[in-house]
Amino acid sequence: MFSARSLFQEIIDNDDSFQLFCSIAASGEAQGGWENGRIAALVPESMRVLAPKITRHGADEDKHGRLFIALLKKRGLEPVPVPPETDYTMLLERKGIGLAHEKLRRDEPLTEQDILVYLSHSRVTEQRAADQMVMLVKYFGDHPEAGRPIRMICHDEDNHLAYCHEELLRLAGAGHGREIQRVLRESALAEIGVYRDVSLAVMAQMGRVLGWPQPKAAALATGIRGVYGYERLGGWRRMVSLTMPERRGALDGPSTPAPEFA
């Protein structure tokens, strides 16, 4: 039988699977950095106070991408192309969740509604990212190669989640609560389906690279679908609740650099 720890240990120990894992992670973080950078540049005048925080969010995501690339470089590996079926950000956009890249490429100011959608979408996706990083820290926080960058990313993801909670609560207090809950629910229900599909695709790729026997691959797929079933029945609600975080002003100030890894 296998556990989450043994599964990730197998992926980390093999150069080819590690290369794919880090490439997928780096690509997603780089996309997040670009998106936040564009949103910061296009924030409407009425909400310009958010621009530095969105810029900081984007800088953190860029840093995370560099950290994953640096992990590859330490093994003498280069990034590989990301299979489209594993592209979480692109698949969310196709579901109409978040702000479309086409809109972000225009030099037209966003609306207050766009920022509400961005923050709601981020609250959902940052919950997923934070949950994943907590798991990785639990199993590999002391790993000699990956431990420190994983801990750094986990800290940043906690900050991002706190920022989303705080800003959405501020907007809810200004009268946007019902719309925020609508967008959060829509985003969460779409995200859990995309996460299931991406997880199945990633594990299928890893199975091919690592030569997993069919029973093992089938058991993993069953587990992924089981998680989706739980989330569809009500687990998604953890992604839409809003509580004032202990970390207030979590994205005030510049991004923390990581020069030894970048």
XYZ file of C-alpha atoms in Angstrom:
262
model
C 0.000 0.000 0.000
C 1.167 3.564 -0.589
C 0.713 6.832 1.283
C 0.819 10.475 0.203
C 4.321 10.675 1.672
C 5.604 7.635 -0.220
C 3.942 8.838 -3.419
C 5.618 12.236 -3.334
C 8.889 10.684 -2.222
C 8.815 8.512 -5.339
C 8.169 11.565 -7.524
C 10.950 13.589 -5.890
C 13.502 10.781 -6.050
C 13.173 10.236 -9.807
C 14.726 12.918 -12.026
C 12.149 12.618 -14.806
C 9.095 12.834 -12.530
C 10.729 15.587 -10.446
C 11.433 17.493 -13.663
C 7.786 17.264 -14.709
C 6.474 18.131 -11.231
C 8.652 21.255 -10.921
C 7.921 22.308 -14.516
C 4.159 22.154 -13.934
C 4.484 24.042 -10.643
C 6.801 26.692 -12.106
C 4.517 27.276 -15.084
C 1.482 27.795 -12.866
C 3.321 30.203 -10.593
C 4.662 32.182 -13.563
C 1.145 32.521 -14.971
C -0.053 33.756 -11.586
C 2.741 36.307 -11.491
C 1.814 37.629 -14.930
C -1.885 37.795 -14.105
C -1.338 39.715 -10.881
C 1.094 42.071 -12.573
C -1.449 42.924 -15.252
C -4.265 43.322 -12.719
C -2.115 45.671 -10.633
C -1.446 47.789 -13.726
C -5.149 47.945 -14.628
C -6.753 48.506 -11.207
C -9.447 51.208 -11.458
C -8.670 54.565 -9.859
C -11.302 53.993 -7.180
C -9.348 50.955 -5.930
C -5.740 52.023 -6.525
C -4.979 51.403 -2.856
C -4.955 47.697 -3.745
C -2.351 48.020 -6.510
C 0.743 47.606 -4.263
C -0.756 44.501 -2.639
C -1.635 42.943 -5.993
C 1.880 43.782 -7.213
C 3.315 42.056 -4.128
C 1.108 39.027 -4.804
C 2.448 38.826 -8.353
C 6.034 39.223 -7.194
C 5.581 36.348 -4.755
C 4.202 34.126 -7.512
C 7.136 35.000 -9.782
C 9.489 34.129 -6.929
C 7.812 30.762 -6.467
C 8.270 30.002 -10.143
C 11.968 30.818 -9.843
C 12.261 28.595 -6.775
C 10.931 25.595 -8.678
C 13.242 26.327 -11.614
C 16.148 26.629 -9.168
C 15.332 23.200 -7.742
C 15.607 21.808 -11.273
C 18.902 23.595 -11.892
C 20.375 22.123 -8.702
C 19.902 18.690 -10.250
C 21.202 19.790 -13.621
C 17.710 19.632 -15.136
C 15.840 22.001 -17.429
C 12.086 22.738 -17.448
C 10.010 20.623 -19.811
C 6.818 21.584 -21.681
C 3.690 21.368 -19.550
C 0.996 19.041 -20.953
C -2.106 21.184 -21.601
C -4.353 18.838 -19.630
C -2.277 19.657 -16.513
C -2.517 23.451 -16.954
C -4.715 24.388 -13.974
C -4.826 28.130 -14.766
C -5.747 27.658 -18.422
C -8.481 25.148 -17.596
C -9.990 27.484 -14.992
C -10.036 30.281 -17.559
C -11.828 28.012 -20.036
C -14.495 27.486 -17.366
C -14.969 31.253 -17.234
C -13.492 31.528 -13.742
C -11.408 34.584 -12.884
C -10.397 37.305 -15.317
C -9.781 36.237 -18.914
C -6.253 36.681 -20.250
C -7.718 38.448 -23.276
C -9.077 41.149 -20.977
C -5.784 41.430 -19.090
C -3.823 41.924 -22.309
C -5.789 45.070 -23.138
C -4.623 48.423 -21.836
C -8.067 49.224 -20.483
C -8.773 49.828 -16.783
C -10.589 47.065 -14.997
C -13.868 47.689 -13.190
C -14.642 47.345 -9.498
C -16.622 44.215 -10.394
C -13.512 42.786 -12.089
C -11.509 43.269 -8.888
C -14.259 41.623 -6.859
C -14.122 38.640 -9.245
C -10.311 38.553 -9.047
C -10.283 38.547 -5.237
C -13.043 35.912 -5.031
C -11.285 33.658 -7.544
C -8.015 34.137 -5.658
C -9.619 33.270 -2.334
C -10.628 29.884 -3.801
C -7.386 29.075 -5.622
C -5.197 30.301 -2.757
C -7.070 27.963 -0.416
C -6.092 25.100 -2.694
C -2.486 26.293 -2.871
C -2.247 26.771 0.890
C -3.689 23.296 1.562
C -1.217 21.699 -0.833
C 1.760 23.516 0.657
C 0.764 22.561 4.211
C 0.777 18.930 3.066
C 4.177 19.282 1.405
C 5.652 20.994 4.474
C 4.285 18.189 6.671
C 6.045 15.536 4.605
C 9.063 17.371 3.178
C 9.623 20.506 5.256
C 12.939 19.059 6.430
C 13.980 17.656 3.041
C 17.607 18.703 2.402
C 16.901 19.736 -1.189
C 13.313 20.960 -1.266
C 12.514 21.736 2.371
C 13.485 25.387 2.590
C 11.839 26.580 -0.633
C 8.687 24.610 0.251
C 8.527 26.343 3.650
C 9.031 29.747 2.028
C 6.249 29.149 -0.495
C 3.923 27.870 2.241
C 4.447 31.068 4.254
C 3.667 33.182 1.193
C 0.527 31.208 0.360
C -0.743 31.747 3.902
C -0.187 35.478 3.381
C -2.057 35.426 0.067
C -5.016 33.660 1.644
C -5.099 36.121 4.557
C -5.030 39.043 2.114
C -7.973 37.642 0.153
C -10.034 37.173 3.316
C -9.285 40.680 4.569
C -9.998 42.484 1.302
C -13.177 40.517 0.563
C -14.498 41.224 4.051
C -13.777 44.904 3.494
C -15.742 44.815 0.230
C -18.547 42.847 1.883
C -18.747 45.550 4.528
C -19.147 48.101 1.740
C -22.280 46.340 0.506
C -20.927 43.703 -1.905
C -21.457 40.676 0.337
C -24.159 38.948 -1.699
C -22.240 39.291 -4.967
C -19.037 38.070 -3.330
C -20.780 34.939 -2.059
C -22.245 34.289 -5.503
C -18.851 34.535 -7.209
C -17.126 32.505 -4.488
C -19.632 29.673 -4.835
C -19.407 29.680 -8.626
C -15.595 29.704 -8.482
C -15.362 26.932 -5.900
C -17.728 24.558 -7.700
C -15.795 25.034 -10.945
C -12.400 24.765 -9.235
C -13.061 21.404 -7.606
C -13.855 19.904 -11.009
C -10.766 21.405 -12.613
C -8.606 20.253 -9.698
C -9.945 16.700 -10.105
C -9.215 16.709 -13.843
C -5.728 18.187 -13.417
C -4.913 15.769 -10.587
C -5.961 12.810 -12.742
C -3.877 14.127 -15.655
C -0.796 14.757 -13.507
C -0.982 11.321 -11.889
C -1.440 9.703 -15.309
C 1.708 11.470 -16.513
C 3.612 10.443 -13.381
C 2.419 6.869 -13.757
C 3.798 6.700 -17.278
C 7.129 8.204 -16.228
C 7.507 5.965 -13.169
C 6.010 2.830 -14.693
C 3.277 2.390 -12.101
C 1.342 -0.878 -12.393
C -2.296 -0.591 -13.409
C -3.716 -1.420 -9.935
C -1.697 1.404 -8.378
C -2.728 3.896 -11.060
C -6.361 2.835 -10.705
C -6.258 3.186 -6.906
C -4.844 6.704 -7.206
C -7.521 7.705 -9.710
C -10.191 6.311 -7.394
C -8.768 8.332 -4.513
C -8.772 11.533 -6.573
C -12.381 10.978 -7.587
C -13.224 10.263 -3.962
C -11.798 13.632 -2.905
C -13.888 15.286 -5.611
C -16.993 13.482 -4.344
C -16.359 14.771 -0.828
C -15.787 18.297 -2.079
C -18.859 18.210 -4.303
C -21.036 17.098 -1.393
C -19.932 19.985 0.813
C -16.163 20.117 1.185
C -16.156 23.082 -1.210
C -17.662 25.246 1.535
C -14.266 25.649 3.217
C -13.218 27.579 0.092
C -15.959 30.211 0.345
C -16.126 31.102 4.041
C -14.677 34.462 5.076
C -13.090 35.154 8.460
C -10.871 38.037 9.504
C -7.304 36.627 9.492
C -4.812 36.909 12.321
C -2.319 38.238 9.755
C -3.663 41.700 8.973
C -1.994 43.593 6.120
C -0.306 40.361 5.055
C 0.784 41.795 1.674
C 1.890 45.210 2.896
C 5.468 45.917 1.858
C 7.701 44.258 -0.766
C 7.995 40.568 -1.514
C 10.581 38.698 0.550
C 13.502 37.871 -1.762
C 15.087 34.448 -2.081
C 18.430 35.275 -3.748
C 20.084 31.988 -2.784
C 17.527 30.080 -4.860
C 16.556 32.529 -7.623
